[in-house]
Short mmCIF file of C-alpha atoms in Angstrom, two decimals:
data_model
loop_
_atom_site.label_atom_id
_atom_site.label_comp_id
_atom_site.label_asym_id
_atom_site.label_seq_id
_atom_site.Cartn_x
_atom_site.Cartn_y
_atom_site.Cartn_z
CA MET A 1 0.03 -0.12 -0.06
CA PRO A 2 1.52 3.39 -1.08
CA GLN A 3 2.60 5.67 1.67
CA ASP A 4 0.99 8.61 2.60
CA ASN A 5 3.28 11.45 1.95
CA GLY A 6 1.01 14.36 3.10
CA LEU A 7 0.89 15.80 -0.54
CA ASP A 8 -2.14 13.93 -1.83
CA GLU A 9 -4.47 16.98 -2.10
CA GLU A 10 -2.05 18.72 -4.09
CA MET A 11 -1.17 15.97 -6.55
CA SER A 12 -3.03 15.76 -9.97
CA VAL A 13 -5.08 12.73 -10.63
CA GLU A 14 -2.76 11.65 -13.11
CA ARG A 15 0.47 11.98 -10.89
CA LYS A 16 -1.36 9.83 -8.00
CA THR A 17 -2.06 7.08 -10.85
CA ALA A 18 1.37 7.39 -11.79
CA GLU A 19 2.53 7.00 -8.20
CA MET A 20 0.40 4.19 -7.57
CA SER A 21 2.31 2.39 -10.94
CA LEU A 22 5.55 3.30 -9.87
CA ASP A 23 4.86 1.52 -6.47
CA LYS A 24 3.78 -1.69 -8.48
CA ALA A 25 7.15 -1.08 -10.22
CA LYS A 26 9.08 -1.28 -7.34
CA GLU A 27 7.06 -4.01 -5.71
CA GLU A 28 7.73 -6.10 -8.87
CA LEU A 29 11.54 -5.26 -8.86
CA ALA A 30 11.79 -6.38 -5.32
CA ARG A 31 10.28 -9.77 -6.40
CA GLY A 32 12.84 -10.01 -9.11
CA ARG A 33 10.35 -9.50 -11.90
CA HIS A 34 12.45 -7.16 -13.80
CA ASP A 35 10.09 -6.87 -17.14
CA ASP A 36 7.07 -6.56 -15.07
CA ALA A 37 8.70 -3.70 -13.13
CA ILE A 38 9.58 -2.07 -16.50
CA GLU A 39 6.15 -2.45 -17.82
CA HIS A 40 4.67 -0.76 -14.35
CA ALA A 41 6.94 2.06 -14.81
CA ARG A 42 6.17 2.72 -18.43
CA GLU A 43 2.64 2.61 -17.37
CA ALA A 44 3.36 5.32 -15.02
CA LEU A 45 4.83 7.57 -17.75
CA ARG A 46 1.73 6.74 -19.97
CA GLN A 47 -0.40 8.08 -17.12
CA ASP A 48 1.87 11.10 -16.42
CA SER A 49 4.72 11.78 -18.82
CA THR A 50 6.03 14.58 -16.67
CA HIS A 51 6.68 12.56 -13.74
CA LEU A 52 10.66 12.57 -13.69
CA ASP A 53 11.25 10.16 -10.81
CA VAL A 54 10.06 7.77 -12.85
CA HIS A 55 12.96 8.35 -15.62
CA ARG A 56 15.22 8.45 -13.02
CA TRP A 57 14.20 5.13 -11.42
CA LEU A 58 14.26 3.52 -14.91
CA ALA A 59 17.50 4.97 -15.65
CA GLN A 60 19.23 3.31 -12.42
CA LEU A 61 17.28 0.11 -13.15
CA TYR A 62 18.72 -0.22 -16.43
CA GLU A 63 22.19 0.66 -15.44
CA ASP A 64 21.98 -1.94 -12.94
CA MET A 65 20.95 -4.37 -15.72
CA ASP A 66 23.59 -3.15 -17.68
CA GLU A 67 21.44 -2.05 -20.51
CA LEU A 68 23.11 1.11 -20.92
CA VAL A 69 21.37 2.26 -24.23
CA ARG A 70 18.19 2.24 -22.50
CA SER A 71 19.74 3.84 -19.41
CA SER A 72 21.33 6.68 -21.43
CA ARG A 73 17.85 7.42 -23.15
CA GLU A 74 16.28 7.97 -19.68
CA TYR A 75 19.30 10.05 -18.31
CA GLN A 76 18.83 12.34 -21.42
CA GLU A 77 15.30 12.60 -20.78
CA LEU A 78 15.91 14.16 -17.46
CA ILE A 79 18.28 16.28 -18.80
CA ALA A 80 16.09 17.33 -21.73
CA ALA A 81 13.56 18.41 -18.68
CA ASN A 82 15.97 20.21 -16.65
CA SER A 83 19.64 20.87 -18.07
CA ASP A 84 21.09 21.52 -14.63
CA ASP A 85 20.11 18.12 -13.26
CA GLU A 86 23.84 17.27 -11.96
CA GLN A 87 22.73 13.76 -10.93
CA ALA A 88 21.48 13.08 -14.69
CA TRP A 89 24.47 14.33 -16.10
CA GLU A 90 26.59 12.13 -13.61
CA GLY A 91 24.70 9.08 -14.67
CA LEU A 92 24.94 9.70 -18.49
CA ARG A 93 28.67 10.45 -18.21
CA ARG A 94 28.81 6.95 -16.31
CA VAL A 95 26.66 4.98 -19.19
CA ASP A 96 27.06 6.72 -22.41
CA LYS A 97 30.42 9.15 -22.09
CA ASP A 98 30.05 9.95 -25.92
CA ALA A 99 26.49 11.13 -25.55
CA ALA A 100 27.27 13.28 -22.62
CA GLU A 101 30.08 15.06 -24.44
CA ARG A 102 27.69 15.61 -27.43
CA LEU A 103 24.94 17.03 -25.24
CA GLU A 104 27.33 19.43 -23.63
CA ARG A 105 28.74 20.70 -26.67
CA LEU A 106 24.81 21.22 -27.68
CA HIS A 107 24.48 23.80 -25.51
CA ASP A 108 26.08 26.28 -27.52
CA ILE A 109 24.36 25.44 -30.60
CA ALA A 110 22.24 27.90 -32.55
CA PRO A 111 18.39 27.83 -31.94
CA ASP A 112 16.78 24.57 -33.12
CA PRO A 113 13.08 24.87 -34.13
CA PHE A 114 13.08 21.14 -34.55
CA VAL A 115 12.43 20.98 -30.96
CA ALA A 116 8.59 21.55 -30.85
CA GLU A 117 8.58 23.41 -27.49
CA ARG A 118 11.23 25.78 -28.78
CA GLU A 119 10.11 29.68 -29.45
CA HIS A 120 12.74 31.98 -30.51
CA ALA A 121 11.68 35.42 -32.11
CA VAL A 122 13.81 35.99 -35.17
CA ASP A 123 14.68 39.83 -34.92
CA ASP A 124 16.60 42.08 -37.22
CA ASP A 125 19.57 41.53 -35.65
CA MET A 126 19.71 37.68 -36.56
CA PHE A 127 19.15 38.51 -40.22
CA GLY A 128 20.55 42.05 -40.66
CA ALA A 129 24.29 42.39 -41.62
CA ILE A 130 25.05 39.34 -43.37
CA GLY A 131 28.39 39.67 -44.70
CA GLU A 132 29.33 42.56 -42.69
CA ASP A 133 31.37 42.64 -39.26
CA GLU A 134 28.84 41.27 -36.50
CA GLU A 135 28.88 41.81 -32.90
CA GLU A 136 29.03 39.03 -30.93
CA GLU A 137 25.41 37.43 -29.97
CA GLU A 138 24.37 35.93 -27.25
CA GLU A 139 24.32 32.44 -27.95
CA GLU A 140 20.88 30.33 -27.01
CA GLU A 141 21.31 26.91 -24.81
CA TYR A 142 19.52 24.20 -26.56
CA GLU A 143 18.24 20.92 -25.03
CA GLU A 144 18.16 18.11 -27.20
CA THR A 145 15.33 15.27 -26.71
CA GLN A 146 15.63 11.87 -28.14
CA ALA A 147 12.13 11.37 -29.74
CA ASP A 148 10.28 14.70 -29.72
CA ALA A 149 12.22 16.42 -32.50
CA VAL A 150 9.83 16.88 -35.53
CA LEU A 151 8.47 13.73 -34.87
CA GLU A 152 4.97 13.88 -33.36
CA ALA A 153 4.10 9.70 -32.70
CA PRO A 154 0.95 8.48 -31.82
CA GLU A 155 0.91 7.22 -28.22
CA ASP A 156 0.84 3.68 -28.90
CA GLU A 157 3.69 3.88 -30.88
CA THR A 158 5.92 5.77 -28.89
CA GLU A 159 7.55 2.61 -27.16
CA GLU A 160 7.84 0.94 -30.47
CA LEU A 161 9.40 4.04 -31.94
CA ALA A 162 12.15 3.99 -29.09
CA GLN A 163 12.81 0.51 -29.65
CA GLU A 164 13.39 1.00 -33.33
CA ILE A 165 15.76 3.77 -32.73
CA GLU A 166 17.66 1.61 -30.25
CA ALA A 167 17.75 -0.99 -32.75
CA GLU A 168 20.95 -1.61 -34.83
CA PRO A 169 20.18 -0.06 -38.15
CA ALA A 170 19.48 -1.99 -41.35
CA THR A 171 22.47 -0.12 -43.01
CA ALA A 172 25.29 1.31 -40.77
CA PRO A 173 26.26 4.94 -41.20
CA PRO A 174 29.75 5.51 -42.54
CA THR A 175 32.09 4.80 -39.60
CA GLY A 176 33.97 7.97 -40.02
CA GLN A 177 31.41 10.98 -39.41
CA VAL A 178 31.85 14.30 -41.23
CA PRO A 179 32.78 16.69 -38.60
CA TRP A 180 30.86 19.71 -40.18
CA ALA A 181 27.72 17.56 -40.48
CA PHE A 182 24.77 19.14 -39.07
CA GLU A 183 23.85 18.04 -35.43
CA GLN A 184 21.46 14.73 -35.75
CA ASP A 185 22.14 14.31 -39.24
CA TYR A 186 23.55 10.75 -38.58
CA GLU A 187 21.04 9.83 -35.77
CA PHE A 188 17.94 10.26 -38.26
CA ARG A 189 19.93 8.30 -41.10
CA GLN A 190 19.76 5.57 -38.60
CA ARG A 191 16.33 6.42 -37.51
CA LEU A 192 15.06 6.04 -41.29
CA MET A 193 16.97 2.76 -41.81
CA ALA A 194 15.44 1.29 -38.85
CA ARG A 195 11.96 1.84 -40.17
CA PRO A 196 9.71 -1.25 -41.76
CA GLY A 197 10.86 -1.71 -45.34
CA ILE A 198 13.46 0.73 -45.99
CA SER A 199 16.35 -2.02 -45.97
CA GLU A 200 14.31 -3.30 -49.09
CA VAL A 201 14.49 0.06 -50.57
CA ALA A 202 18.02 0.41 -49.82
CA ASN A 203 18.94 -3.26 -51.18
CA SER A 204 16.98 -2.49 -54.28
CA PHE A 205 19.18 0.61 -55.25
CA ALA A 206 22.30 -1.21 -54.25
CA ASP A 207 21.35 -3.88 -56.69
CA MET A 208 20.89 -1.16 -59.36
CA ALA A 209 24.19 0.58 -58.48
CA ASP A 210 26.42 -0.98 -61.18
CA ASP A 211 23.41 -0.76 -63.99
CA TYR A 212 24.75 2.17 -66.03
CA ASP A 213 21.82 1.78 -68.81
CA ALA A 214 19.52 2.21 -65.78
CA TRP A 215 20.87 5.48 -64.04
CA GLU A 216 21.34 6.59 -67.68
CA THR A 217 17.40 6.92 -68.13
CA ALA A 218 17.65 9.31 -64.91
CA LEU A 219 19.34 11.80 -67.41
CA ALA A 220 16.81 12.66 -69.28
CA GLY A 221 17.69 15.77 -71.67
CA CYS A 222 21.17 15.97 -70.17
CA ALA A 223 24.29 16.19 -72.00
CA HIS A 224 27.87 15.40 -71.02
CA LEU A 225 29.45 18.80 -69.75
CA ASP A 226 31.33 20.63 -72.63
CA ARG A 227 34.58 21.24 -70.76
CA GLN A 228 35.49 23.57 -73.44
CA ARG A 229 32.28 25.77 -73.75
CA HIS A 230 31.79 25.54 -69.79
CA SER A 231 35.49 25.28 -68.65
CA GLU A 232 35.47 27.31 -65.50
CA ALA A 233 32.32 25.10 -64.30
CA ALA A 234 34.40 22.06 -65.20
CA GLU A 235 37.53 23.47 -63.41
CA LEU A 236 35.55 24.40 -60.16
CA ILE A 237 34.21 20.91 -59.77
CA GLU A 238 37.48 19.29 -60.48
CA GLU A 239 38.95 21.74 -57.82
CA LEU A 240 36.18 21.18 -55.22
CA THR A 241 36.40 17.38 -55.59
CA GLU A 242 40.39 17.55 -54.86
CA PHE A 243 39.65 20.17 -52.25
CA PHE A 244 37.18 17.54 -50.45
CA GLY A 245 39.27 14.71 -51.34
CA VAL A 246 36.57 12.74 -53.14
CA PRO A 247 36.49 11.12 -56.73
CA ALA A 248 35.41 12.99 -59.51
CA PRO A 249 31.75 12.45 -60.57
CA GLU A 250 30.52 12.49 -64.20
CA LEU A 251 29.36 15.80 -65.28
CA PHE A 252 26.31 16.78 -67.25
CA MET A 253 24.60 19.80 -68.34
CA ALA A 254 20.78 20.21 -67.94
CA PRO A 255 19.55 22.54 -70.71
CA GLU A 256 16.95 24.11 -68.29
CA ARG A 257 16.51 27.71 -66.71
CA ARG A 258 15.68 25.90 -63.28
CA MET A 259 18.09 26.60 -60.58
CA ILE A 260 18.09 23.10 -58.62
CA PRO A 261 20.96 20.53 -59.95
CA THR A 262 20.70 16.95 -59.70
CA VAL A 263 22.94 14.29 -58.05
CA VAL A 264 22.46 10.87 -59.59
CA GLY A 265 23.67 7.65 -57.62
CA GLY A 266 25.14 4.45 -58.81
CA ASP A 267 28.72 4.08 -59.76
CA PRO A 268 30.21 6.32 -60.82
CA VAL A 269 27.92 9.23 -59.34
CA ARG A 270 26.58 11.89 -61.86
CA ILE A 271 26.04 15.48 -61.61
CA ALA A 272 23.78 17.55 -63.67
CA ILE A 273 24.10 21.17 -63.37
CA THR A 274 21.59 23.36 -65.08
CA THR A 275 22.28 26.34 -67.69
CA GLY A 276 20.22 28.61 -65.37
CA MET A 277 22.71 28.11 -62.45
CA LEU A 278 25.54 29.09 -64.67
CA ASN A 279 23.32 32.00 -65.70
CA ALA A 280 22.10 33.46 -62.75
CA LEU A 281 24.63 32.45 -59.70
CA SER A 282 27.65 34.83 -59.12
CA PRO A 283 31.20 33.21 -59.19
CA ALA A 284 31.14 32.79 -55.46
CA GLY A 285 27.51 31.68 -55.46
CA LEU A 286 28.40 29.17 -57.90
CA ARG A 287 31.08 27.93 -55.73
CA PHE A 288 28.84 27.42 -52.97
CA ALA A 289 26.18 25.80 -55.07
CA ILE A 290 28.98 23.13 -56.43
CA GLY A 291 30.61 22.77 -53.01
CA ARG A 292 27.19 21.84 -51.37
CA LEU A 293 26.60 19.27 -54.26
CA ILE A 294 30.18 17.71 -53.96
CA ALA A 295 29.62 17.71 -50.09
CA HIS A 296 26.72 15.05 -50.34
CA LEU A 297 29.76 12.87 -51.73
CA VAL A 298 31.69 13.65 -48.57
CA LEU A 299 28.68 12.95 -46.45
CA GLU A 300 27.99 9.66 -48.46
CA ASP A 301 24.20 10.10 -48.13
CA LEU A 302 22.94 9.95 -51.83
CA MET A 303 21.30 6.35 -50.97
CA TYR A 304 19.38 8.16 -48.21
CA GLN A 305 18.66 11.11 -50.76
CA HIS A 306 17.36 8.58 -53.14
CA ILE A 307 15.24 6.70 -50.36
CA VAL A 308 13.90 10.10 -49.42
CA ILE A 309 12.77 10.62 -53.25
CA ALA A 310 11.22 7.27 -53.33
CA VAL A 311 9.43 7.68 -49.96
CA LEU A 312 8.21 11.18 -50.35
CA GLN A 313 7.59 11.28 -53.88
CA ARG A 314 7.62 15.05 -54.27
CA SER A 315 6.37 16.99 -57.07
CA PRO A 316 7.60 20.81 -56.79
CA VAL A 317 6.31 23.00 -59.65
CA SER A 318 9.97 24.01 -60.67
CA VAL A 319 11.13 20.43 -61.17
CA THR A 320 13.34 19.58 -63.89
CA ASP A 321 13.42 16.61 -66.62
CA CYS A 322 16.33 14.92 -64.59
CA GLU A 323 14.76 15.26 -61.35
CA GLU A 324 11.62 13.91 -62.67
CA ALA A 325 13.21 11.24 -64.67
CA LEU A 326 15.21 10.21 -61.48
CA SER A 327 12.05 10.30 -59.28
CA ASP A 328 10.09 7.90 -61.65
CA LEU A 329 13.64 5.56 -61.91
CA LEU A 330 13.66 5.43 -58.06
CA VAL A 331 10.05 5.09 -57.31
CA ARG A 332 9.71 2.27 -60.14
CA THR A 333 12.89 0.49 -58.54
CA ALA A 334 11.48 0.58 -55.16
CA LEU A 335 8.05 -0.61 -55.63
CA GLY A 336 6.40 -2.73 -53.29
CA TRP A 337 8.16 -1.75 -50.35
CA ASP A 338 5.54 -0.60 -48.49
CA VAL A 339 3.18 -3.72 -49.10
CA GLY A 340 2.27 -4.85 -45.65
CA VAL A 341 3.32 -1.78 -43.76
CA SER A 342 0.73 -0.01 -41.86
CA ARG A 343 -0.73 3.41 -42.70
CA ASP A 344 0.28 4.86 -39.31
CA GLU A 345 3.79 3.37 -39.91
CA LEU A 346 3.96 4.80 -43.21
CA GLU A 347 3.16 8.40 -41.90
CA LEU A 348 5.95 8.08 -39.41
CA THR A 349 8.39 6.86 -42.03
CA ARG A 350 7.47 9.58 -44.32
CA LYS A 351 7.88 12.15 -41.28
CA ILE A 352 11.27 10.63 -40.24
CA ALA A 353 12.46 10.73 -44.20
CA HIS A 354 11.26 14.50 -44.10
CA ALA A 355 13.17 15.28 -40.91
CA TRP A 356 16.27 13.78 -41.99
CA HIS A 357 16.23 15.51 -45.34
CA GLN A 358 16.09 18.89 -43.63
CA ARG A 359 18.96 18.17 -41.51
CA ALA A 360 20.95 16.61 -44.77
CA VAL A 361 20.48 20.18 -46.45
CA LEU A 362 21.93 22.10 -43.59
CA SER A 363 25.05 19.62 -43.58
CA ALA A 364 25.61 20.40 -47.31
CA ASP A 365 25.02 23.91 -46.90
CA ARG A 366 27.99 23.80 -44.14
CA GLY A 367 30.18 22.08 -47.07
CA GLY A 368 29.17 24.81 -49.32
CA LEU A 369 30.39 27.64 -46.99
CA LEU A 370 33.58 25.72 -46.30
CA ALA A 371 34.00 25.66 -50.37
CA CYS A 372 33.43 29.17 -51.00
CA ARG A 373 34.17 31.21 -47.52
CA ASP A 374 31.63 33.79 -48.48
CA LEU A 375 28.44 34.11 -46.28
CA GLU A 376 26.68 36.82 -48.03
CA ALA A 377 27.45 34.82 -51.67
CA ALA A 378 26.31 31.65 -49.97
CA SER A 379 23.17 33.27 -48.51
CA LEU A 380 22.07 34.98 -51.82
CA ALA A 381 22.85 31.53 -53.62
CA ILE A 382 20.20 29.83 -51.02
CA ALA A 383 17.73 32.40 -51.71
CA GLN A 384 18.15 32.13 -55.58
CA GLY A 385 17.34 28.44 -55.24
CA THR A 386 13.64 28.95 -54.42
CA ALA A 387 13.17 31.13 -57.87
CA ARG A 388 11.43 29.44 -60.28
CA ASP A 389 13.92 30.20 -63.32
CA SER A 390 17.14 31.87 -63.90
CA ASP A 391 15.71 35.02 -64.77
CA LYS A 392 13.90 35.49 -61.36
CA ALA A 393 16.98 34.35 -59.70
CA ALA A 394 19.37 37.01 -61.24
CA GLU A 395 16.77 39.81 -60.13
CA MET A 396 16.79 38.50 -56.76
CA ALA A 397 18.21 40.93 -53.87
CA LEU A 398 19.37 39.07 -50.61
CA ASP A 399 18.00 42.11 -48.53
CA ASP A 400 14.45 41.95 -50.03
CA PHE A 401 14.29 38.10 -49.50
CA ILE A 402 15.35 38.35 -45.88
CA ALA A 403 12.37 41.12 -45.44
CA GLU A 404 9.80 38.63 -46.28
CA TYR A 405 10.80 36.45 -43.05
CA LYS A 406 12.56 38.62 -40.64
CA ASP A 407 9.51 38.66 -38.17
CA GLN A 408 9.02 34.78 -38.13
CA ALA A 409 10.44 32.78 -35.68
CA PRO A 410 12.77 29.83 -36.65
CA GLN A 411 10.27 27.06 -35.65
CA GLN A 412 7.83 28.76 -38.13
CA LEU A 413 10.46 28.91 -40.89
CA SER A 414 11.27 25.24 -40.62
CA ALA A 415 7.79 23.84 -40.19
CA ILE A 416 7.40 23.11 -43.74
CA ASP A 417 5.10 20.26 -45.20
CA GLN A 418 6.44 16.91 -46.05
CA LYS A 419 5.89 17.50 -49.87
CA GLU A 420 7.60 20.62 -49.83
CA ASP A 421 11.32 20.79 -51.11
CA PRO A 422 13.62 22.24 -48.58
CA LEU A 423 15.67 23.41 -51.49
CA ARG A 424 13.01 25.31 -52.94
CA SER A 425 10.86 26.43 -49.86
CA GLY A 426 11.16 30.12 -49.38
CA ALA A 427 10.71 29.63 -45.49
CA TYR A 428 12.77 27.08 -45.25
CA SER A 429 15.68 28.82 -47.28
CA ALA A 430 15.32 31.61 -44.63
CA TYR A 431 16.14 29.30 -42.00
CA ARG A 432 19.25 27.92 -43.95
CA ILE A 433 20.45 31.36 -44.18
CA LEU A 434 19.79 31.75 -40.29
CA MET A 435 21.68 28.44 -39.46
CA LEU A 436 24.62 29.15 -41.88
CA ARG A 437 25.03 32.28 -40.44
CA TRP A 438 25.27 30.98 -36.93
CA TRP A 439 27.63 28.49 -37.88
CA ALA A 440 29.91 30.84 -39.63
CA ASP A 441 30.52 32.48 -36.49
CA SER A 442 31.14 29.52 -34.64
CA ASP A 443 34.39 28.20 -33.18
CA GLU A 444 33.88 24.99 -35.12
CA TYR A 445 33.77 26.70 -38.53
CA ARG A 446 36.61 29.34 -37.55
CA GLN A 447 38.81 25.99 -37.05
CA LEU A 448 37.83 24.02 -40.10
CA SER A 449 38.12 27.13 -42.67
CA GLY A 450 41.23 28.42 -40.79
CA THR A 451 39.84 31.93 -40.24
#
């Protein structure tokens, strides 16, 4: 029988019920019934998700059972609720030193609207003097959460999602993580690969990797880049592949006034730039745009990019013939991957695919900035990518673009629909500029760029 602590009248019904479940968990543990104890504790959290003592009890139980991954997650939940919880920090350092170090680094990260609870107003100072000497800005503290970022899983799927995140991914991420990748990029790759049916999609693309004829169909309307006619572009791509230390891809030209290039997987990798890019972007802007393309090769994320295309099947208004042909090829190759997958699980998979793609775009932006070292040119190139054609892109002014979004919070800017391409979205591109500006003023960027 639960002890009377004298606080019953002050406790909510949910907290009282959760306390009863926690007491049952402790009773079961005393009898040596670990599974039943955990189930009662989980029931307590379902009744009152804010009951931090339950997370603390579970963290210690998992630690005693040597289930350190689960223990780490519980300690991180405590830290997400209270970043000054020194007891939780000590526990996390015991069971997961790498996670503790990562969370400590993330205290200095830029505002992250991917965390649903965060509200941060964008003011003139945040967007203002891009390309000029800036005053040191106060850096916002960021508290990372494990399962709440972007995803809103149905209540009955919460535990299942946690188990899937914990599970070994179907395809392991690269062993050497790129130091300038956006925080959570690799984490969300693993979440995506752990979803039902996704390993089958990856396997079908891997089986097609050496099929040159199949990938050739994705290059609809493209021609091999004329190195004499477009010598500057060819030399730039060669320079940047050497700069990043990756094999040179095959180069193609898409005769379109659109602004979005295409990376086609397989072996070898193919890159199709557009005539619109060459006509509208400044030399520094083109260096950024090409740099972020090559960055995808460094990040080794083309398979994940192709999975996103097959899963989300977006149809942007300004799609190029090459993008459309690539989408057709990937969707056709992955056909049937979702057979037997429930509607709820499909929706969750799409959310995770979209969430990873948003982060992958930010990773590539960082690579592009390292390539061009010109924040103002990079910011303008991001804005120009939202234009429907090169004529409109050439007319764009960065100040005018920023003025459209400067009164919106980062969370609003990043909250785009799954069917919306982050590269073409005006709001998300404004967010990309914000995040790139923050990173350009970080110690990490200064160390990597030598500035």
